[in-house]
CSV table of C-alpha atoms and ligand atoms in Angstrom, one decimal:
chain,number,residue,atom,x,y,z
A,35,UNK,CA,46.7,59.9,53.0
A,36,UNK,CA,47.9,60.0,49.4
A,37,UNK,CA,50.7,57.7,48.1
A,38,UNK,CA,52.4,57.3,44.7
A,39,UNK,CA,53.2,53.7,43.7
A,40,UNK,CA,55.7,52.7,41.1
A,41,UNK,CA,55.8,49.3,39.5
A,42,UNK,CA,58.7,48.1,37.2
A,43,UNK,CA,59.4,44.5,38.2
A,44,UNK,CA,58.6,42.8,34.9
A,45,UNK,CA,57.4,44.3,31.6
A,46,UNK,CA,54.9,46.9,32.8
A,47,UNK,CA,56.1,50.4,33.6
A,48,UNK,CA,53.3,51.6,35.8
A,49,UNK,CA,52.5,54.3,38.3
A,50,UNK,CA,49.4,55.2,40.3
A,51,UNK,CA,48.3,57.6,43.0
A,52,UNK,CA,45.9,56.2,45.6
A,53,UNK,CA,44.2,57.6,48.7
A,54,UNK,CA,43.7,56.0,52.1
A,55,UNK,CA,39.9,56.2,51.3
A,56,UNK,CA,40.6,53.6,48.6
A,57,UNK,CA,40.3,56.0,45.7
A,58,UNK,CA,42.6,55.6,42.6
A,59,UNK,CA,43.2,59.1,41.4
A,60,UNK,CA,45.6,58.4,38.7
A,61,UNK,CA,46.7,55.0,37.1
A,62,UNK,CA,49.0,54.7,34.1
A,63,UNK,CA,50.3,51.5,32.7
A,64,UNK,CA,52.7,51.2,29.8
A,65,UNK,CA,53.0,47.6,28.6
A,66,UNK,CA,56.3,46.8,26.8
A,67,UNK,CA,54.6,44.6,24.3
A,68,UNK,CA,56.5,45.8,21.1
A,69,UNK,CA,59.8,45.7,22.9
A,70,UNK,CA,59.6,42.0,23.7
A,71,UNK,CA,57.3,40.6,21.0
A,72,UNK,CA,60.1,39.5,18.6
A,73,UNK,CA,61.6,37.4,21.4
A,74,UNK,CA,58.4,35.7,22.4
A,75,UNK,CA,59.1,36.6,26.1
A,76,UNK,CA,60.4,39.3,28.3
A,77,UNK,CA,64.1,40.0,27.8
A,78,UNK,CA,65.4,41.4,31.2
A,79,UNK,CA,68.0,43.8,29.8
A,80,UNK,CA,65.6,45.3,27.2
A,81,UNK,CA,62.9,45.6,30.0
A,82,UNK,CA,65.3,47.5,32.3
A,83,UNK,CA,66.3,49.9,29.5
A,84,UNK,CA,62.6,50.5,28.5
A,85,UNK,CA,61.7,51.2,32.2
A,86,UNK,CA,64.5,53.7,32.4
A,87,UNK,CA,63.3,55.4,29.2
A,88,UNK,CA,59.6,55.6,30.1
A,89,UNK,CA,59.3,55.7,33.9
A,90,UNK,CA,59.5,59.5,34.2
A,91,UNK,CA,56.9,60.0,31.5
A,92,UNK,CA,54.5,57.4,33.2
A,93,UNK,CA,54.9,59.2,36.5
A,94,UNK,CA,54.3,62.6,34.9
A,95,UNK,CA,51.1,61.3,33.3
A,96,UNK,CA,49.9,59.8,36.6
A,97,UNK,CA,50.2,63.2,38.3
A,98,UNK,CA,48.4,64.9,35.4
A,99,UNK,CA,45.6,62.3,35.5
A,100,UNK,CA,45.2,62.8,39.3
A,101,UNK,CA,45.6,66.6,39.0
A,102,UNK,CA,48.1,66.6,41.8
A,103,UNK,CA,51.8,67.4,42.4
A,104,UNK,CA,54.5,65.8,44.5
A,105,UNK,CA,53.7,68.3,47.2
A,106,UNK,CA,50.3,66.6,47.7
A,107,UNK,CA,51.9,63.2,48.6
A,108,UNK,CA,52.4,61.6,52.0
A,109,UNK,CA,54.7,58.9,50.8
A,110,UNK,CA,56.3,57.2,47.8
A,111,UNK,CA,56.2,53.5,47.3
A,112,UNK,CA,57.9,51.3,44.7
A,113,UNK,CA,58.3,47.6,44.0
A,114,UNK,CA,61.6,46.7,45.6
A,115,UNK,CA,61.4,43.0,44.6
A,116,UNK,CA,60.9,40.2,43.7
A,117,UNK,CA,61.4,40.6,39.9
A,118,UNK,CA,63.8,41.2,37.1
A,119,UNK,CA,66.4,43.1,39.1
A,120,UNK,CA,67.4,45.7,36.5
A,121,UNK,CA,63.8,46.9,36.3
A,122,UNK,CA,63.3,46.8,40.0
A,123,UNK,CA,66.3,49.0,40.5
A,124,UNK,CA,64.9,51.6,38.1
A,125,UNK,CA,61.6,51.9,39.9
A,126,UNK,CA,63.1,51.8,43.4
A,127,UNK,CA,65.8,54.3,42.6
A,128,UNK,CA,63.3,56.7,41.0
A,129,UNK,CA,61.1,56.5,44.1
A,130,UNK,CA,64.1,56.9,46.5
A,131,UNK,CA,65.2,60.0,44.5
A,132,UNK,CA,61.8,61.6,44.7
A,133,UNK,CA,61.5,60.8,48.4
A,134,UNK,CA,64.9,62.2,49.2
A,135,UNK,CA,64.4,65.4,47.3
A,136,UNK,CA,61.0,66.0,48.9
A,137,UNK,CA,61.8,64.6,52.3
A,138,UNK,CA,58.9,62.1,52.0
A,139,UNK,CA,58.7,58.5,53.4
A,140,UNK,CA,59.9,55.8,51.1
A,141,UNK,CA,58.1,52.4,51.2
A,142,UNK,CA,59.8,49.4,49.7
A,143,UNK,CA,56.9,47.2,48.5
A,144,UNK,CA,57.1,43.5,47.9
A,145,UNK,CA,55.4,43.0,44.5
A,146,UNK,CA,53.6,39.9,45.8
A,147,UNK,CA,52.2,41.9,48.7
A,148,UNK,CA,50.9,44.4,46.2
A,149,UNK,CA,48.9,41.6,44.5
A,150,UNK,CA,48.0,40.1,47.9
A,151,UNK,CA,46.5,43.4,49.3
A,152,UNK,CA,44.7,44.6,46.1
A,153,UNK,CA,41.4,43.0,47.3
A,154,UNK,CA,41.4,45.4,50.2
A,155,UNK,CA,41.7,48.3,47.8
A,156,UNK,CA,38.9,47.1,45.5
A,157,UNK,CA,36.6,45.3,48.0
A,158,UNK,CA,37.7,46.3,51.5
A,159,UNK,CA,38.3,42.7,52.4
A,160,UNK,CA,39.0,42.2,56.1
A,161,UNK,CA,41.9,40.1,57.5
A,162,UNK,CA,42.3,37.1,57.7
A,163,UNK,CA,41.7,35.7,54.2
A,164,UNK,CA,42.8,32.9,52.1
A,165,UNK,CA,44.9,34.0,49.1
A,166,UNK,CA,45.4,32.1,45.9
A,167,UNK,CA,48.3,34.0,44.2
A,168,UNK,CA,48.6,33.1,40.5
A,169,UNK,CA,51.0,35.0,38.3
A,170,UNK,CA,53.8,34.5,35.8
A,171,UNK,CA,56.4,33.5,38.4
A,172,UNK,CA,54.3,32.6,41.5
A,173,UNK,CA,51.6,30.1,42.3
A,174,UNK,CA,50.8,29.6,45.9
A,175,UNK,CA,48.2,29.5,48.7
A,176,UNK,CA,48.7,31.8,51.6
A,177,UNK,CA,46.9,32.7,54.8
A,178,UNK,CA,46.9,36.5,55.0
A,179,UNK,CA,46.7,37.9,58.5
A,180,UNK,CA,47.8,41.5,57.9
A,181,UNK,CA,50.4,43.5,56.0
A,182,UNK,CA,53.7,41.5,56.3
A,183,UNK,CA,51.9,38.6,57.9
A,184,UNK,CA,51.7,35.7,55.4
A,185,UNK,CA,51.7,32.0,56.0
A,186,UNK,CA,52.5,29.8,53.1
A,187,UNK,CA,50.1,26.8,52.9
A,188,UNK,CA,51.1,25.3,49.6
A,189,UNK,CA,52.4,26.1,46.2
A,190,UNK,CA,53.5,24.7,42.8
A,191,UNK,CA,56.2,22.1,42.9
A,192,UNK,CA,57.3,23.0,39.4
A,193,UNK,CA,55.9,25.7,37.0
A,194,UNK,CA,53.8,28.7,38.0
A,195,UNK,CA,50.4,28.5,36.3
A,196,UNK,CA,51.0,31.8,34.4
A,197,UNK,CA,54.2,30.3,33.0
A,198,UNK,CA,52.2,27.3,31.8
A,199,UNK,CA,49.8,29.6,30.0
A,200,UNK,CA,52.7,31.5,28.4
A,201,UNK,CA,54.6,28.3,27.3
A,202,UNK,CA,51.4,26.7,25.9
A,203,UNK,CA,50.7,29.9,23.9
A,204,UNK,CA,54.2,29.9,22.6
A,205,UNK,CA,54.0,26.2,21.5
A,206,UNK,CA,50.8,27.0,19.6
A,207,UNK,CA,52.2,30.2,18.1
A,208,UNK,CA,49.5,32.3,19.8
A,209,UNK,CA,51.9,35.1,20.7
A,210,UNK,CA,52.9,36.9,23.8
A,211,UNK,CA,51.7,37.5,26.5
A,212,UNK,CA,50.3,34.0,26.5
A,213,UNK,CA,47.5,34.1,29.1
A,214,UNK,CA,45.2,36.5,27.3
A,215,UNK,CA,46.0,34.8,24.0
A,216,UNK,CA,45.1,31.4,25.3
A,217,UNK,CA,41.9,32.8,26.9
A,218,UNK,CA,40.9,34.4,23.6
A,219,UNK,CA,41.6,31.3,21.5
A,220,UNK,CA,39.7,29.1,24.0
A,221,UNK,CA,36.5,31.0,23.5
A,222,UNK,CA,36.0,29.4,20.1
A,223,UNK,CA,37.3,26.0,21.2
A,224,UNK,CA,35.9,22.6,22.4
A,225,UNK,CA,37.1,22.0,25.9
A,226,UNK,CA,36.2,18.3,25.7
A,227,UNK,CA,38.3,17.4,22.6
A,228,UNK,CA,41.6,16.8,24.5
A,229,UNK,CA,41.5,14.9,27.8
A,230,UNK,CA,44.5,16.6,29.5
A,231,UNK,CA,45.6,15.4,32.9
A,232,UNK,CA,44.6,17.0,36.1
A,233,UNK,CA,47.9,16.9,38.0
A,234,UNK,CA,47.6,16.6,41.8
A,235,UNK,CA,43.8,16.5,41.7
A,236,UNK,CA,42.5,14.8,44.8
A,237,UNK,CA,45.9,14.8,46.5
A,238,UNK,CA,46.0,15.8,50.2
A,239,UNK,CA,47.1,19.3,50.9
A,240,UNK,CA,47.1,22.2,48.4
A,241,UNK,CA,50.3,21.9,46.4
A,242,UNK,CA,50.0,22.2,42.6
A,243,UNK,CA,51.9,21.0,39.5
A,244,UNK,CA,51.7,22.3,36.0
A,245,UNK,CA,54.7,21.0,34.1
A,246,UNK,CA,53.0,17.7,33.2
A,247,UNK,CA,50.1,19.5,31.8
A,248,UNK,CA,52.4,21.6,29.6
A,249,UNK,CA,54.1,18.4,28.4
A,250,UNK,CA,50.7,16.9,27.5
A,251,UNK,CA,49.9,20.0,25.4
A,252,UNK,CA,53.2,19.6,23.6
A,253,UNK,CA,52.4,15.9,22.9
A,254,UNK,CA,48.9,16.8,21.7
A,255,UNK,CA,50.4,19.2,19.1
A,256,UNK,CA,52.9,16.5,18.0
A,257,UNK,CA,50.1,14.0,17.6
A,258,UNK,CA,48.1,16.1,15.3
A,259,UNK,CA,47.9,14.7,11.7
A,260,UNK,CA,51.0,16.0,9.9
A,261,UNK,CA,51.9,17.8,13.1
A,262,UNK,CA,50.2,20.9,11.6
A,263,UNK,CA,48.1,23.0,13.9
A,264,UNK,CA,45.0,24.6,12.5
A,265,UNK,CA,43.2,27.5,14.0
A,266,UNK,CA,40.5,25.2,15.4
A,267,UNK,CA,43.1,22.8,16.8
A,268,UNK,CA,44.7,25.7,18.6
A,269,UNK,CA,41.3,26.8,19.9
A,270,UNK,CA,40.4,23.3,21.1
A,271,UNK,CA,43.8,22.8,22.8
A,272,UNK,CA,43.5,26.2,24.4
A,273,UNK,CA,40.0,25.4,25.7
A,274,UNK,CA,41.0,22.0,26.9
A,275,UNK,CA,44.1,23.3,28.6
A,276,UNK,CA,42.2,26.1,30.3
A,277,UNK,CA,39.5,23.7,31.5
A,278,UNK,CA,42.2,21.5,33.0
A,279,UNK,CA,43.8,24.4,34.8
A,280,UNK,CA,40.5,25.7,36.2
A,281,UNK,CA,39.5,22.1,37.2
A,282,UNK,CA,42.8,21.5,39.0
A,283,UNK,CA,42.9,24.9,40.7
A,284,UNK,CA,39.3,24.5,41.9
A,285,UNK,CA,40.3,21.1,43.5
A,286,UNK,CA,43.4,22.6,45.1
A,287,UNK,CA,41.3,25.6,46.3
A,288,UNK,CA,38.7,23.2,47.9
A,289,UNK,CA,41.5,21.6,49.9
A,290,UNK,CA,43.1,25.0,50.8
A,291,UNK,CA,39.6,26.4,51.9
A,292,UNK,CA,39.0,23.4,54.2
A,293,UNK,CA,42.5,23.8,55.8
A,294,UNK,CA,42.1,27.6,56.1
A,295,UNK,CA,38.6,27.3,57.5
A,296,UNK,CA,39.7,25.1,60.3
A,297,UNK,CA,42.3,27.6,61.4
A,298,UNK,CA,40.3,30.8,60.8
A,299,UNK,CA,36.6,29.9,61.1
A,300,UNK,CA,35.8,33.6,60.9
A,301,UNK,CA,37.7,34.3,57.6
A,302,UNK,CA,35.4,32.7,55.0
A,303,UNK,CA,37.0,34.6,52.1
A,304,UNK,CA,39.0,33.5,49.2
A,305,UNK,CA,40.9,36.2,47.3
A,306,UNK,CA,42.4,35.3,43.9
A,307,UNK,CA,45.2,37.7,42.8
A,308,UNK,CA,47.9,38.0,40.2
A,309,UNK,CA,47.8,38.1,36.4
A,310,UNK,CA,46.1,34.7,35.9
A,311,UNK,CA,43.2,35.9,38.1
A,312,UNK,CA,42.3,38.0,35.1
A,313,UNK,CA,41.1,34.8,33.4
A,314,UNK,CA,37.3,34.8,33.1
A,315,UNK,CA,36.9,31.0,33.0
A,316,UNK,CA,39.0,30.6,36.2
A,317,UNK,CA,37.1,33.4,38.0
A,318,UNK,CA,33.8,31.7,37.1
A,319,UNK,CA,35.0,28.3,38.3
A,320,UNK,CA,36.3,29.6,41.6
A,321,UNK,CA,33.3,31.8,42.3
A,322,UNK,CA,31.1,28.7,41.8
A,323,UNK,CA,33.3,26.7,44.2
A,324,UNK,CA,33.1,29.4,46.9
A,325,UNK,CA,29.3,29.6,46.6
A,326,UNK,CA,29.1,25.9,47.3
A,327,UNK,CA,31.2,26.0,50.5
A,328,UNK,CA,29.9,29.3,51.9
A,329,UNK,CA,33.0,31.4,51.1
A,330,UNK,CA,33.1,34.9,49.7
A,331,UNK,CA,35.2,34.9,46.5
A,332,UNK,CA,36.9,38.2,45.7
A,333,UNK,CA,38.8,38.7,42.4
A,334,UNK,CA,39.8,42.2,41.6
A,335,UNK,CA,38.9,43.6,38.2
A,336,UNK,CA,41.3,42.2,35.4
A,337,UNK,CA,43.2,45.5,35.1
A,338,UNK,CA,44.1,45.3,38.8
A,339,UNK,CA,45.0,41.6,38.6
A,340,UNK,CA,47.8,42.1,36.1
A,341,UNK,CA,50.8,44.3,37.1
A,342,UNK,CA,49.9,47.9,37.9
A,343,UNK,CA,50.9,50.8,40.1
A,344,UNK,CA,47.7,51.0,42.1
A,345,UNK,CA,48.5,47.8,43.9
A,346,UNK,CA,51.9,49.1,44.9
A,347,UNK,CA,50.5,52.5,46.0
A,348,UNK,CA,47.9,50.7,48.1
A,349,UNK,CA,50.4,48.4,49.8
A,350,UNK,CA,52.4,51.5,50.5
A,351,UNK,CA,49.4,53.0,52.2
A,352,UNK,CA,48.8,49.9,54.3
A,353,UNK,CA,52.4,50.0,55.4
A,354,UNK,CA,52.6,53.8,55.9
A,355,UNK,CA,49.6,53.5,58.2
A,356,UNK,CA,51.5,51.1,60.4
A,357,UNK,CA,54.6,53.2,60.3
A,358,UNK,CA,56.4,50.6,58.2
A,359,UNK,CA,58.6,52.8,56.0
A,360,UNK,CA,62.1,52.0,54.7
A,361,UNK,CA,65.5,53.7,54.6
A,362,UNK,CA,66.9,54.9,51.4
A,363,UNK,CA,69.6,52.2,51.8
A,364,UNK,CA,67.0,49.5,51.2
A,365,UNK,CA,68.5,47.1,48.6
A,366,UNK,CA,66.3,45.9,45.8
A,367,UNK,CA,65.9,42.1,45.8
A,368,UNK,CA,65.5,39.7,42.9
A,369,UNK,CA,64.1,37.1,45.3
A,370,UNK,CA,61.8,38.0,48.2
A,371,UNK,CA,59.3,35.4,49.3
A,372,UNK,CA,56.1,36.7,50.9
A,373,UNK,CA,56.3,34.3,53.9
A,374,UNK,CA,59.7,35.9,54.7
A,375,UNK,CA,58.4,39.4,54.7
A,376,UNK,CA,59.2,41.4,57.8
A,377,UNK,CA,56.3,43.0,59.5
B,611,LIG,O1,50.9,39.4,37.8
B,611,LIG,P1,51.4,39.5,36.4
B,611,LIG,O2,50.9,40.6,35.5
B,611,LIG,O3,53.0,39.5,36.4
B,611,LIG,C1,53.7,38.8,37.3
B,611,LIG,O4,53.9,39.2,38.5
B,611,LIG,O5,54.1,37.6,36.9
B,611,LIG,O6,51.1,38.0,35.8
B,611,LIG,C2,51.5,37.7,34.5
B,611,LIG,C3,51.0,36.4,34.1
B,611,LIG,C4,51.5,35.9,32.8
B,611,LIG,O7,51.9,34.6,32.9
B,611,LIG,C5,50.2,36.0,31.9
B,611,LIG,O8,50.2,35.1,30.8
B,611,LIG,C6,49.2,35.7,32.9
B,611,LIG,O9,49.6,36.3,34.1
B,611,LIG,N1,47.8,36.2,32.5
B,611,LIG,C7,46.8,35.4,32.2
B,611,LIG,C8,45.8,36.2,31.8
B,611,LIG,N2,46.2,37.5,31.8
B,611,LIG,C9,47.5,37.5,32.2
B,611,LIG,N3,46.6,34.1,32.3
B,611,LIG,C10,45.4,33.5,32.0
B,611,LIG,N4,44.4,34.3,31.5
B,611,LIG,C11,44.5,35.6,31.4
B,611,LIG,N5,43.5,36.4,30.9
B,612,LIG,ZN1,52.7,40.5,39.2
């Protein structure tokens, strides 16, 4: 089985061709960094136009890398939501047009399901597993029982953790995207200099909160002498912030693991997915936690944590195997929670 996956829900224009034997034959990602840099964040209208300009070229390069043609495909998958709707429409319409002209099945993939199933592509993880999904717009714990079968266990009550990384980076002038910038700055920083709060730590359940932490970072910057932020201040704030995030997520994970383990004693696996899972400090912290409680910790390689086409192609394969294809009238959705996904 060979499937093309197209991803255009945020600021990455990406495509990949993946096989049912878990091989990634072609994988091309165009990150719209220059397009959005001047604005310090993703501008939806600019993103949609950029996707439109580049998507065909990205797909062409993917076929070239895989040394395949459309005739070799068994299906075409695209992100159909959730995300910035202009971009989602570009990718979904491109996939539909290709599927229609070649009479191939079209698979409308939920972007979050793409992140959720990536660990099965990279590490062949079996269902059920506990998923910590941490991206720019989402931050939640889910029990994953199969494609389309997700149970929400807890989530952020305010900001997503990726959003907190992005906003802190912006406050410190570290640039965009914020996550990798904070991680890079933190490497030279002292994580003990600022005692940032650990919101929700120790609280029952596995909900999370990051907006207070963000406010503390703002306050720390305002409290600096002369309110001027040196390179080493930024490094120390980044390191202290990252340590607080890792600490809080490890605590929330411990709670989620206990809850999951009770319901699924045979699962014993934590999967961490989404852009923030690319963070090395977080990966290390959660791997350590899992070792302590007898869980396997699976975090895909960083390039498959941030948005990519391979995760969409793979989710397409999982769905195609189950006969879960979609009609060409499937409408792209800006909002599409995983727990509401039809099987
Ligand atoms: O999954 P993703 O690429 O796009 C969404 O679906 O949102 O996640 C993007 C988020 C951004 O907030 C970005 O700052 C964050 O993931 N991120 C990171 C790192 N790389 C990306 N956060 C922390 N450390 C990183 N290395
Ligand atoms: Zn994503």
